[in-house]
Tab-separated table of C-alpha atoms and ligand atoms in Angstrom:
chain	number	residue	atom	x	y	z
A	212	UNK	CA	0.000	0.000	0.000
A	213	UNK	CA	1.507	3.409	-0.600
A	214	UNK	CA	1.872	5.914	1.813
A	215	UNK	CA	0.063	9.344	1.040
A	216	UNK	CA	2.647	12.440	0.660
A	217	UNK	CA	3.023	14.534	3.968
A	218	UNK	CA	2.440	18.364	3.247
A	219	UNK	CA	4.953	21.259	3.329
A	220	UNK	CA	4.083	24.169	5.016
A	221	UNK	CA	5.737	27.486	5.418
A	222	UNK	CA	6.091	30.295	7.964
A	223	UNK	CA	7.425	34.128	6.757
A	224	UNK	CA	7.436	37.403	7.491
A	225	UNK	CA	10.030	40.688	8.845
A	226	UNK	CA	11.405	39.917	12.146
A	227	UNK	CA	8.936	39.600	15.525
A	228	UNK	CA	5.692	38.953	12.866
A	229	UNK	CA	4.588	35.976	15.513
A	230	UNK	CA	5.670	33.186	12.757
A	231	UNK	CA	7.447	30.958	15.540
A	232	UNK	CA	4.638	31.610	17.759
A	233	UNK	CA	2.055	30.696	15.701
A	234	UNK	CA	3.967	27.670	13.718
A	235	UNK	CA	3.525	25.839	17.392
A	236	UNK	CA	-0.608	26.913	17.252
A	237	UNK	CA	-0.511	25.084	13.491
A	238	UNK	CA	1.039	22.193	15.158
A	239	UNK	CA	-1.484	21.445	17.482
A	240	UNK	CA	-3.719	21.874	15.396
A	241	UNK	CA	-2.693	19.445	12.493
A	242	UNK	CA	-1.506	16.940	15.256
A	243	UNK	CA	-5.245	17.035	16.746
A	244	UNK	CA	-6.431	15.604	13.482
A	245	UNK	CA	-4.159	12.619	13.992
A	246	UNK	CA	-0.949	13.726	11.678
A	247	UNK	CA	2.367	13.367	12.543
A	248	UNK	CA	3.948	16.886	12.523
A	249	UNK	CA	7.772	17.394	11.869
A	250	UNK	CA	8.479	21.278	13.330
A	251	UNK	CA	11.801	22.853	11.728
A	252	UNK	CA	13.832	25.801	10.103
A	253	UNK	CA	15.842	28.080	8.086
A	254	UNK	CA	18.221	28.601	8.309
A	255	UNK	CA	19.292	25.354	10.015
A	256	UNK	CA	16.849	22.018	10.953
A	257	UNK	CA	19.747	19.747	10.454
A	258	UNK	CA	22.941	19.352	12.820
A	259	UNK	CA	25.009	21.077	9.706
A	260	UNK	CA	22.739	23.864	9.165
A	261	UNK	CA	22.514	24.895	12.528
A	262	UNK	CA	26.084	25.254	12.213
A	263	UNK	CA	25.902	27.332	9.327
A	264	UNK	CA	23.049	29.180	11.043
A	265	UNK	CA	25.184	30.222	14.098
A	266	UNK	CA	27.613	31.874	11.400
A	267	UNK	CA	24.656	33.573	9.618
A	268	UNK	CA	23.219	35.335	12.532
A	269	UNK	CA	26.356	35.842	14.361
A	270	UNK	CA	26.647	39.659	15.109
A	271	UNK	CA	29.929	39.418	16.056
A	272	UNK	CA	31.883	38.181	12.718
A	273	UNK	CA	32.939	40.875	10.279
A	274	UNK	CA	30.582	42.244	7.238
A	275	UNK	CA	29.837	39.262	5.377
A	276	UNK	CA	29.488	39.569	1.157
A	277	UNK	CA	25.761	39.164	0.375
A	278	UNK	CA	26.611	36.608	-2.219
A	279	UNK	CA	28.247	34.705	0.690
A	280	UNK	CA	24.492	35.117	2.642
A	281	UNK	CA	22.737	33.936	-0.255
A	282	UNK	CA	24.907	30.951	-0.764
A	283	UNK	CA	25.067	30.064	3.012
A	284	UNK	CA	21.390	30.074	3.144
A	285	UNK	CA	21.276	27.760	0.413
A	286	UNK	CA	23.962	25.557	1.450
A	287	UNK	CA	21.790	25.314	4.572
A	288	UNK	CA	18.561	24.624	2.407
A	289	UNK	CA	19.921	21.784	0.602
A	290	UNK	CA	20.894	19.791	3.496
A	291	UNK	CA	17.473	20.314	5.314
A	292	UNK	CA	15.918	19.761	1.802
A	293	UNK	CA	17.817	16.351	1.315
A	294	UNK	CA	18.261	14.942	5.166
A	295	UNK	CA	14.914	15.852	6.517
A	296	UNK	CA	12.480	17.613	4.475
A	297	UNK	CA	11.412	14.968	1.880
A	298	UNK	CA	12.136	11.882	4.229
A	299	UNK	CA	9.870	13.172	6.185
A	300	UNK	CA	7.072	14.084	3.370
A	301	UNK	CA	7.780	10.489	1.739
A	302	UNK	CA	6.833	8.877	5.228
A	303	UNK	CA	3.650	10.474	5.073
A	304	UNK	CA	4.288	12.883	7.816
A	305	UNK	CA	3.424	16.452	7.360
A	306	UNK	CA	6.679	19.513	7.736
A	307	UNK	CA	6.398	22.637	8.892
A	308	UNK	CA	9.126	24.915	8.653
A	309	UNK	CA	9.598	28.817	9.723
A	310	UNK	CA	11.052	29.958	6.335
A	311	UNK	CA	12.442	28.695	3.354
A	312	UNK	CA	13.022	29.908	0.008
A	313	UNK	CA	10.558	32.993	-0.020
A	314	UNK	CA	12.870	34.326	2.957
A	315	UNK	CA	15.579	34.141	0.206
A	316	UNK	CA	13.937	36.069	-2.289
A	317	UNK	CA	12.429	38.450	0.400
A	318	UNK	CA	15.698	39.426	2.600
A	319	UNK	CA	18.641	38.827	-0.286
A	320	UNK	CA	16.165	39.846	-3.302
A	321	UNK	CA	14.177	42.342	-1.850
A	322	UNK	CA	16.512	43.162	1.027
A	323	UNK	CA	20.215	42.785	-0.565
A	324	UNK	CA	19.109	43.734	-3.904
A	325	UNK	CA	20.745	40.380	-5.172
A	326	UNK	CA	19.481	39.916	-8.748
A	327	UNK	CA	16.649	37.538	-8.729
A	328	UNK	CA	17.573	35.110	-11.608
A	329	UNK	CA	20.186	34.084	-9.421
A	330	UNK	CA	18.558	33.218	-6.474
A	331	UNK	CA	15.975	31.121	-8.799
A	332	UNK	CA	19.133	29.563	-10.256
A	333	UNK	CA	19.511	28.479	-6.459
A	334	UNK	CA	16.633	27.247	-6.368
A	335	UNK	CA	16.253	25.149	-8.873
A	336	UNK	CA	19.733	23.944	-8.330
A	337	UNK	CA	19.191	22.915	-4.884
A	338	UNK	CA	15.311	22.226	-5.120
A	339	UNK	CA	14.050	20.747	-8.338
A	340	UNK	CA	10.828	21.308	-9.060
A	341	UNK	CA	9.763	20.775	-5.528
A	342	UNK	CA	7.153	22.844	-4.353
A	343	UNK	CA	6.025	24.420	-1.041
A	344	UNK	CA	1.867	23.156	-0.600
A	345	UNK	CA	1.070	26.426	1.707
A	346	UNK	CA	2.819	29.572	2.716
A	347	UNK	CA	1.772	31.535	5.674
A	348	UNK	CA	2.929	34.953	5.743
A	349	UNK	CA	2.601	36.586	8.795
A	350	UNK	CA	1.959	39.900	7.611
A	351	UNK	CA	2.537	43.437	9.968
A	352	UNK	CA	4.010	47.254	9.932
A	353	UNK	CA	7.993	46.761	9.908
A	354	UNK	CA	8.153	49.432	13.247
A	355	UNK	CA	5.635	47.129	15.295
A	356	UNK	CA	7.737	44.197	13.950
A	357	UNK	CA	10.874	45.286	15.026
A	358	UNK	CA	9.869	46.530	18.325
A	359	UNK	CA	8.045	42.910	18.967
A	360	UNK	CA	12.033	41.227	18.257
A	361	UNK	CA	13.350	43.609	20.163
A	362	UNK	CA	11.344	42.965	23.358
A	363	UNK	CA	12.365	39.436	23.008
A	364	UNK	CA	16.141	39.861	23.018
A	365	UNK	CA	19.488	41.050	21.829
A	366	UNK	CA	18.989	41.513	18.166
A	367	UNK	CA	21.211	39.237	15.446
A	368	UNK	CA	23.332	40.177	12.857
A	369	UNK	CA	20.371	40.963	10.351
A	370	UNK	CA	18.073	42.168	12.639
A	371	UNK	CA	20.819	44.547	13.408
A	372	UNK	CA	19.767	46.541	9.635
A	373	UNK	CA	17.875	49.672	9.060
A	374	UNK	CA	13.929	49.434	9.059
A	375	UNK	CA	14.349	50.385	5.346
A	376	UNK	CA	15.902	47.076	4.789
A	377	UNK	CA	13.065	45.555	6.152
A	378	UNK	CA	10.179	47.455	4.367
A	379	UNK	CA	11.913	46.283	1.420
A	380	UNK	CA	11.201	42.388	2.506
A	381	UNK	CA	8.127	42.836	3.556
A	382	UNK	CA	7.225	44.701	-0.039
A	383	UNK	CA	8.909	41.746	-1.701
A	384	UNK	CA	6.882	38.931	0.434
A	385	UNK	CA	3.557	40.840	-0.458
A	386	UNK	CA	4.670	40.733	-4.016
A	387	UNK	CA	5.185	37.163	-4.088
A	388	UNK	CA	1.915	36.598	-2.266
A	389	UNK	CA	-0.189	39.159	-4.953
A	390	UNK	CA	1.495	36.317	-7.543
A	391	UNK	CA	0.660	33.474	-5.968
A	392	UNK	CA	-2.523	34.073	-4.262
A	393	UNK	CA	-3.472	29.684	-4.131
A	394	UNK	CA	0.024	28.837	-1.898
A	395	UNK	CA	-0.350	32.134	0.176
A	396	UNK	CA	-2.413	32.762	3.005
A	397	UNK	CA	-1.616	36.146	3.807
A	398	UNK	CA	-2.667	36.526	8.000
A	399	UNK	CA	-2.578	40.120	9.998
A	400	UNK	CA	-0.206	39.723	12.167
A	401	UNK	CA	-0.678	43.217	13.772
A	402	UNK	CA	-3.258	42.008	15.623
A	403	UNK	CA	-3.656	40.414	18.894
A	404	UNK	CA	-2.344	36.843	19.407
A	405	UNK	CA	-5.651	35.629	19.875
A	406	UNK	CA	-6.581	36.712	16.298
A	407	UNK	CA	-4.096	36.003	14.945
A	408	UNK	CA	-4.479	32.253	15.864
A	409	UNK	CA	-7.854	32.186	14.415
A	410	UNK	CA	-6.741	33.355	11.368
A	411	UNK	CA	-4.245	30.764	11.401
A	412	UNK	CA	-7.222	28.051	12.887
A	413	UNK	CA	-9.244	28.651	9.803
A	414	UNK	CA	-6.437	28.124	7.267
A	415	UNK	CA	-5.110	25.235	8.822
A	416	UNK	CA	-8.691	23.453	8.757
A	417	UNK	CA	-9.290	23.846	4.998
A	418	UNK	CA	-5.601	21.774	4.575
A	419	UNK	CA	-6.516	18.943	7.487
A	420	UNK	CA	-9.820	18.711	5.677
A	421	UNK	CA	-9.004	18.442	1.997
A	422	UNK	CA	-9.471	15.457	0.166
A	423	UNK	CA	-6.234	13.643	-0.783
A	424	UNK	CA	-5.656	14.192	-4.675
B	694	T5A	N1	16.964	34.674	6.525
B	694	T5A	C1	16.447	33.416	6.616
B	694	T5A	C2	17.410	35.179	5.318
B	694	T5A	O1	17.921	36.312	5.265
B	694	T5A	N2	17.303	34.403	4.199
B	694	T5A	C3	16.804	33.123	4.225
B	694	T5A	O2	16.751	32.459	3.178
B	694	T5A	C4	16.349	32.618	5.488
B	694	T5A	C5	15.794	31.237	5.551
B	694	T5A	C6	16.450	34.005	10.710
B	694	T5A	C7	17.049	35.187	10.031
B	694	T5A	O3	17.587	34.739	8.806
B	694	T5A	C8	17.069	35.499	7.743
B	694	T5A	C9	15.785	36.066	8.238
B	694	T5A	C10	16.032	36.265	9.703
B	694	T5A	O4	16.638	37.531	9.886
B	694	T5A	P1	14.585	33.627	12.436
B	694	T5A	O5	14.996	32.517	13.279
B	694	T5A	O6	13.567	33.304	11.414
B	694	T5A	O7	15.864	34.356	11.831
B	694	T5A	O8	14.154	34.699	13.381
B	694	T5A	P2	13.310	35.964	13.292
B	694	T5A	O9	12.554	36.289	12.097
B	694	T5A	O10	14.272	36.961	13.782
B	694	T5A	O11	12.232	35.461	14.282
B	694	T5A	P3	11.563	36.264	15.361
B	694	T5A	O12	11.549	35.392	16.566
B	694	T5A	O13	12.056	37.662	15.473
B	694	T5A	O14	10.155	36.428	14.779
B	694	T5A	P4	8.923	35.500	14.761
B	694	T5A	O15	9.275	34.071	14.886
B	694	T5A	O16	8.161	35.920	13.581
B	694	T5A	O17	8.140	35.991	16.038
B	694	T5A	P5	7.827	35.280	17.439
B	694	T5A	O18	6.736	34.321	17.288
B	694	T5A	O19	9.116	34.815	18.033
B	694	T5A	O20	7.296	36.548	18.192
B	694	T5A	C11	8.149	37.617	18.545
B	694	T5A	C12	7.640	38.250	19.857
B	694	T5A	O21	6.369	38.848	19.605
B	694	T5A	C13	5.357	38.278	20.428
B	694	T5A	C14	5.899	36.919	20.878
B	694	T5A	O22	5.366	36.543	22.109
B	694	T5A	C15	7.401	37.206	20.966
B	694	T5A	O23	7.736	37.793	22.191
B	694	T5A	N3	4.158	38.158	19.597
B	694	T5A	C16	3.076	38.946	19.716
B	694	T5A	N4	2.804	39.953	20.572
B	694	T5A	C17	1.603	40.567	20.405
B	694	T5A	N5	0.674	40.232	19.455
B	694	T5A	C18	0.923	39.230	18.600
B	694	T5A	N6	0.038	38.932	17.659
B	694	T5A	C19	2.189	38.544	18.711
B	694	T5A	N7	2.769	37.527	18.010
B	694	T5A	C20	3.966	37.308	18.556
Protein backbone atom coordinates (compact mmCIF):
# COMPACT_ATOMS: atom_id res chain seq x y z
CA UNK A 1 0.00 0.00 0.00
CA UNK A 2 1.51 3.41 -0.60
CA UNK A 3 1.87 5.91 1.81
CA UNK A 4 0.06 9.34 1.04
CA UNK A 5 2.65 12.44 0.66
CA UNK A 6 3.02 14.53 3.97
CA UNK A 7 2.44 18.36 3.25
CA UNK A 8 4.95 21.26 3.33
CA UNK A 9 4.08 24.17 5.02
CA UNK A 10 5.74 27.49 5.42
CA UNK A 11 6.09 30.30 7.96
CA UNK A 12 7.42 34.13 6.76
CA UNK A 13 7.44 37.40 7.49
CA UNK A 14 10.03 40.69 8.85
CA UNK A 15 11.41 39.92 12.15
CA UNK A 16 8.94 39.60 15.53
CA UNK A 17 5.69 38.95 12.87
CA UNK A 18 4.59 35.98 15.51
CA UNK A 19 5.67 33.19 12.76
CA UNK A 20 7.45 30.96 15.54
CA UNK A 21 4.64 31.61 17.76
CA UNK A 22 2.05 30.70 15.70
CA UNK A 23 3.97 27.67 13.72
CA UNK A 24 3.52 25.84 17.39
CA UNK A 25 -0.61 26.91 17.25
CA UNK A 26 -0.51 25.08 13.49
CA UNK A 27 1.04 22.19 15.16
CA UNK A 28 -1.48 21.45 17.48
CA UNK A 29 -3.72 21.87 15.40
CA UNK A 30 -2.69 19.44 12.49
CA UNK A 31 -1.51 16.94 15.26
CA UNK A 32 -5.25 17.04 16.75
CA UNK A 33 -6.43 15.60 13.48
CA UNK A 34 -4.16 12.62 13.99
CA UNK A 35 -0.95 13.73 11.68
CA UNK A 36 2.37 13.37 12.54
CA UNK A 37 3.95 16.89 12.52
CA UNK A 38 7.77 17.39 11.87
CA UNK A 39 8.48 21.28 13.33
CA UNK A 40 11.80 22.85 11.73
CA UNK A 41 13.83 25.80 10.10
CA UNK A 42 15.84 28.08 8.09
CA UNK A 43 18.22 28.60 8.31
CA UNK A 44 19.29 25.35 10.02
CA UNK A 45 16.85 22.02 10.95
CA UNK A 46 19.75 19.75 10.45
CA UNK A 47 22.94 19.35 12.82
CA UNK A 48 25.01 21.08 9.71
CA UNK A 49 22.74 23.86 9.17
CA UNK A 50 22.51 24.90 12.53
CA UNK A 51 26.08 25.25 12.21
CA UNK A 52 25.90 27.33 9.33
CA UNK A 53 23.05 29.18 11.04
CA UNK A 54 25.18 30.22 14.10
CA UNK A 55 27.61 31.87 11.40
CA UNK A 56 24.66 33.57 9.62
CA UNK A 57 23.22 35.33 12.53
CA UNK A 58 26.36 35.84 14.36
CA UNK A 59 26.65 39.66 15.11
CA UNK A 60 29.93 39.42 16.06
CA UNK A 61 31.88 38.18 12.72
CA UNK A 62 32.94 40.87 10.28
CA UNK A 63 30.58 42.24 7.24
CA UNK A 64 29.84 39.26 5.38
CA UNK A 65 29.49 39.57 1.16
CA UNK A 66 25.76 39.16 0.38
CA UNK A 67 26.61 36.61 -2.22
CA UNK A 68 28.25 34.71 0.69
CA UNK A 69 24.49 35.12 2.64
CA UNK A 70 22.74 33.94 -0.25
CA UNK A 71 24.91 30.95 -0.76
CA UNK A 72 25.07 30.06 3.01
CA UNK A 73 21.39 30.07 3.14
CA UNK A 74 21.28 27.76 0.41
CA UNK A 75 23.96 25.56 1.45
CA UNK A 76 21.79 25.31 4.57
CA UNK A 77 18.56 24.62 2.41
CA UNK A 78 19.92 21.78 0.60
CA UNK A 79 20.89 19.79 3.50
CA UNK A 80 17.47 20.31 5.31
CA UNK A 81 15.92 19.76 1.80
CA UNK A 82 17.82 16.35 1.32
CA UNK A 83 18.26 14.94 5.17
CA UNK A 84 14.91 15.85 6.52
CA UNK A 85 12.48 17.61 4.48
CA UNK A 86 11.41 14.97 1.88
CA UNK A 87 12.14 11.88 4.23
CA UNK A 88 9.87 13.17 6.19
CA UNK A 89 7.07 14.08 3.37
CA UNK A 90 7.78 10.49 1.74
CA UNK A 91 6.83 8.88 5.23
CA UNK A 92 3.65 10.47 5.07
CA UNK A 93 4.29 12.88 7.82
CA UNK A 94 3.42 16.45 7.36
CA UNK A 95 6.68 19.51 7.74
CA UNK A 96 6.40 22.64 8.89
CA UNK A 97 9.13 24.92 8.65
CA UNK A 98 9.60 28.82 9.72
CA UNK A 99 11.05 29.96 6.33
CA UNK A 100 12.44 28.70 3.35
CA UNK A 101 13.02 29.91 0.01
CA UNK A 102 10.56 32.99 -0.02
CA UNK A 103 12.87 34.33 2.96
CA UNK A 104 15.58 34.14 0.21
CA UNK A 105 13.94 36.07 -2.29
CA UNK A 106 12.43 38.45 0.40
CA UNK A 107 15.70 39.43 2.60
CA UNK A 108 18.64 38.83 -0.29
CA UNK A 109 16.16 39.85 -3.30
CA UNK A 110 14.18 42.34 -1.85
CA UNK A 111 16.51 43.16 1.03
CA UNK A 112 20.21 42.79 -0.56
CA UNK A 113 19.11 43.73 -3.90
CA UNK A 114 20.74 40.38 -5.17
CA UNK A 115 19.48 39.92 -8.75
CA UNK A 116 16.65 37.54 -8.73
CA UNK A 117 17.57 35.11 -11.61
CA UNK A 118 20.19 34.08 -9.42
CA UNK A 119 18.56 33.22 -6.47
CA UNK A 120 15.98 31.12 -8.80
CA UNK A 121 19.13 29.56 -10.26
CA UNK A 122 19.51 28.48 -6.46
CA UNK A 123 16.63 27.25 -6.37
CA UNK A 124 16.25 25.15 -8.87
CA UNK A 125 19.73 23.94 -8.33
CA UNK A 126 19.19 22.92 -4.88
CA UNK A 127 15.31 22.23 -5.12
CA UNK A 128 14.05 20.75 -8.34
CA UNK A 129 10.83 21.31 -9.06
CA UNK A 130 9.76 20.77 -5.53
CA UNK A 131 7.15 22.84 -4.35
CA UNK A 132 6.02 24.42 -1.04
CA UNK A 133 1.87 23.16 -0.60
CA UNK A 134 1.07 26.43 1.71
CA UNK A 135 2.82 29.57 2.72
CA UNK A 136 1.77 31.54 5.67
CA UNK A 137 2.93 34.95 5.74
CA UNK A 138 2.60 36.59 8.80
CA UNK A 139 1.96 39.90 7.61
CA UNK A 140 2.54 43.44 9.97
CA UNK A 141 4.01 47.25 9.93
CA UNK A 142 7.99 46.76 9.91
CA UNK A 143 8.15 49.43 13.25
CA UNK A 144 5.64 47.13 15.30
CA UNK A 145 7.74 44.20 13.95
CA UNK A 146 10.87 45.29 15.03
CA UNK A 147 9.87 46.53 18.32
CA UNK A 148 8.05 42.91 18.97
CA UNK A 149 12.03 41.23 18.26
CA UNK A 150 13.35 43.61 20.16
CA UNK A 151 11.34 42.96 23.36
CA UNK A 152 12.36 39.44 23.01
CA UNK A 153 16.14 39.86 23.02
CA UNK A 154 19.49 41.05 21.83
CA UNK A 155 18.99 41.51 18.17
CA UNK A 156 21.21 39.24 15.45
CA UNK A 157 23.33 40.18 12.86
CA UNK A 158 20.37 40.96 10.35
CA UNK A 159 18.07 42.17 12.64
CA UNK A 160 20.82 44.55 13.41
CA UNK A 161 19.77 46.54 9.63
CA UNK A 162 17.88 49.67 9.06
CA UNK A 163 13.93 49.43 9.06
CA UNK A 164 14.35 50.39 5.35
CA UNK A 165 15.90 47.08 4.79
CA UNK A 166 13.06 45.55 6.15
CA UNK A 167 10.18 47.46 4.37
CA UNK A 168 11.91 46.28 1.42
CA UNK A 169 11.20 42.39 2.51
CA UNK A 170 8.13 42.84 3.56
CA UNK A 171 7.23 44.70 -0.04
CA UNK A 172 8.91 41.75 -1.70
CA UNK A 173 6.88 38.93 0.43
CA UNK A 174 3.56 40.84 -0.46
CA UNK A 175 4.67 40.73 -4.02
CA UNK A 176 5.19 37.16 -4.09
CA UNK A 177 1.91 36.60 -2.27
CA UNK A 178 -0.19 39.16 -4.95
CA UNK A 179 1.49 36.32 -7.54
CA UNK A 180 0.66 33.47 -5.97
CA UNK A 181 -2.52 34.07 -4.26
CA UNK A 182 -3.47 29.68 -4.13
CA UNK A 183 0.02 28.84 -1.90
CA UNK A 184 -0.35 32.13 0.18
CA UNK A 185 -2.41 32.76 3.00
CA UNK A 186 -1.62 36.15 3.81
CA UNK A 187 -2.67 36.53 8.00
CA UNK A 188 -2.58 40.12 10.00
CA UNK A 189 -0.21 39.72 12.17
CA UNK A 190 -0.68 43.22 13.77
CA UNK A 191 -3.26 42.01 15.62
CA UNK A 192 -3.66 40.41 18.89
CA UNK A 193 -2.34 36.84 19.41
CA UNK A 194 -5.65 35.63 19.87
CA UNK A 195 -6.58 36.71 16.30
CA UNK A 196 -4.10 36.00 14.95
CA UNK A 197 -4.48 32.25 15.86
CA UNK A 198 -7.85 32.19 14.41
CA UNK A 199 -6.74 33.36 11.37
CA UNK A 200 -4.25 30.76 11.40
CA UNK A 201 -7.22 28.05 12.89
CA UNK A 202 -9.24 28.65 9.80
CA UNK A 203 -6.44 28.12 7.27
CA UNK A 204 -5.11 25.23 8.82
CA UNK A 205 -8.69 23.45 8.76
CA UNK A 206 -9.29 23.85 5.00
CA UNK A 207 -5.60 21.77 4.57
CA UNK A 208 -6.52 18.94 7.49
CA UNK A 209 -9.82 18.71 5.68
CA UNK A 210 -9.00 18.44 2.00
CA UNK A 211 -9.47 15.46 0.17
CA UNK A 212 -6.23 13.64 -0.78
CA UNK A 213 -5.66 14.19 -4.68
N1 LIG B 1 16.96 34.67 6.52
C1 LIG B 1 16.45 33.42 6.62
C2 LIG B 1 17.41 35.18 5.32
O1 LIG B 1 17.92 36.31 5.27
N2 LIG B 1 17.30 34.40 4.20
C3 LIG B 1 16.80 33.12 4.23
O2 LIG B 1 16.75 32.46 3.18
C4 LIG B 1 16.35 32.62 5.49
C5 LIG B 1 15.79 31.24 5.55
C6 LIG B 1 16.45 34.01 10.71
C7 LIG B 1 17.05 35.19 10.03
O3 LIG B 1 17.59 34.74 8.81
C8 LIG B 1 17.07 35.50 7.74
C9 LIG B 1 15.78 36.07 8.24
C10 LIG B 1 16.03 36.26 9.70
O4 LIG B 1 16.64 37.53 9.89
P1 LIG B 1 14.58 33.63 12.44
O5 LIG B 1 15.00 32.52 13.28
O6 LIG B 1 13.57 33.30 11.41
O7 LIG B 1 15.86 34.36 11.83
O8 LIG B 1 14.15 34.70 13.38
P2 LIG B 1 13.31 35.96 13.29
O9 LIG B 1 12.55 36.29 12.10
O10 LIG B 1 14.27 36.96 13.78
O11 LIG B 1 12.23 35.46 14.28
P3 LIG B 1 11.56 36.26 15.36
O12 LIG B 1 11.55 35.39 16.57
O13 LIG B 1 12.06 37.66 15.47
O14 LIG B 1 10.16 36.43 14.78
P4 LIG B 1 8.92 35.50 14.76
O15 LIG B 1 9.28 34.07 14.89
O16 LIG B 1 8.16 35.92 13.58
O17 LIG B 1 8.14 35.99 16.04
P5 LIG B 1 7.83 35.28 17.44
O18 LIG B 1 6.74 34.32 17.29
O19 LIG B 1 9.12 34.82 18.03
O20 LIG B 1 7.30 36.55 18.19
C11 LIG B 1 8.15 37.62 18.54
C12 LIG B 1 7.64 38.25 19.86
O21 LIG B 1 6.37 38.85 19.61
C13 LIG B 1 5.36 38.28 20.43
C14 LIG B 1 5.90 36.92 20.88
O22 LIG B 1 5.37 36.54 22.11
C15 LIG B 1 7.40 37.21 20.97
O23 LIG B 1 7.74 37.79 22.19
N3 LIG B 1 4.16 38.16 19.60
C16 LIG B 1 3.08 38.95 19.72
N4 LIG B 1 2.80 39.95 20.57
C17 LIG B 1 1.60 40.57 20.40
N5 LIG B 1 0.67 40.23 19.45
C18 LIG B 1 0.92 39.23 18.60
N6 LIG B 1 0.04 38.93 17.66
C19 LIG B 1 2.19 38.54 18.71
N7 LIG B 1 2.77 37.53 18.01
C20 LIG B 1 3.97 37.31 18.56
Amino acid sequence: MSVERGLFLTFEGIEGAGKTSNLQHAKALIEASGKTVIVSREPGGTEVGEKIREVLLNPELPAMHSDTELLLMFASRAEHYRHKILPALVKGDWVLSDRFTDASFAYQGGGRAIDTTRITTLEDWVLGKFKVDKTFLFDLPVALGLSRAKARGAADRIEQEEAAFFERIRDCYLDRAAHEPMRFSVIDASQSLDSVQQQVEQAVQVLVNKPAT
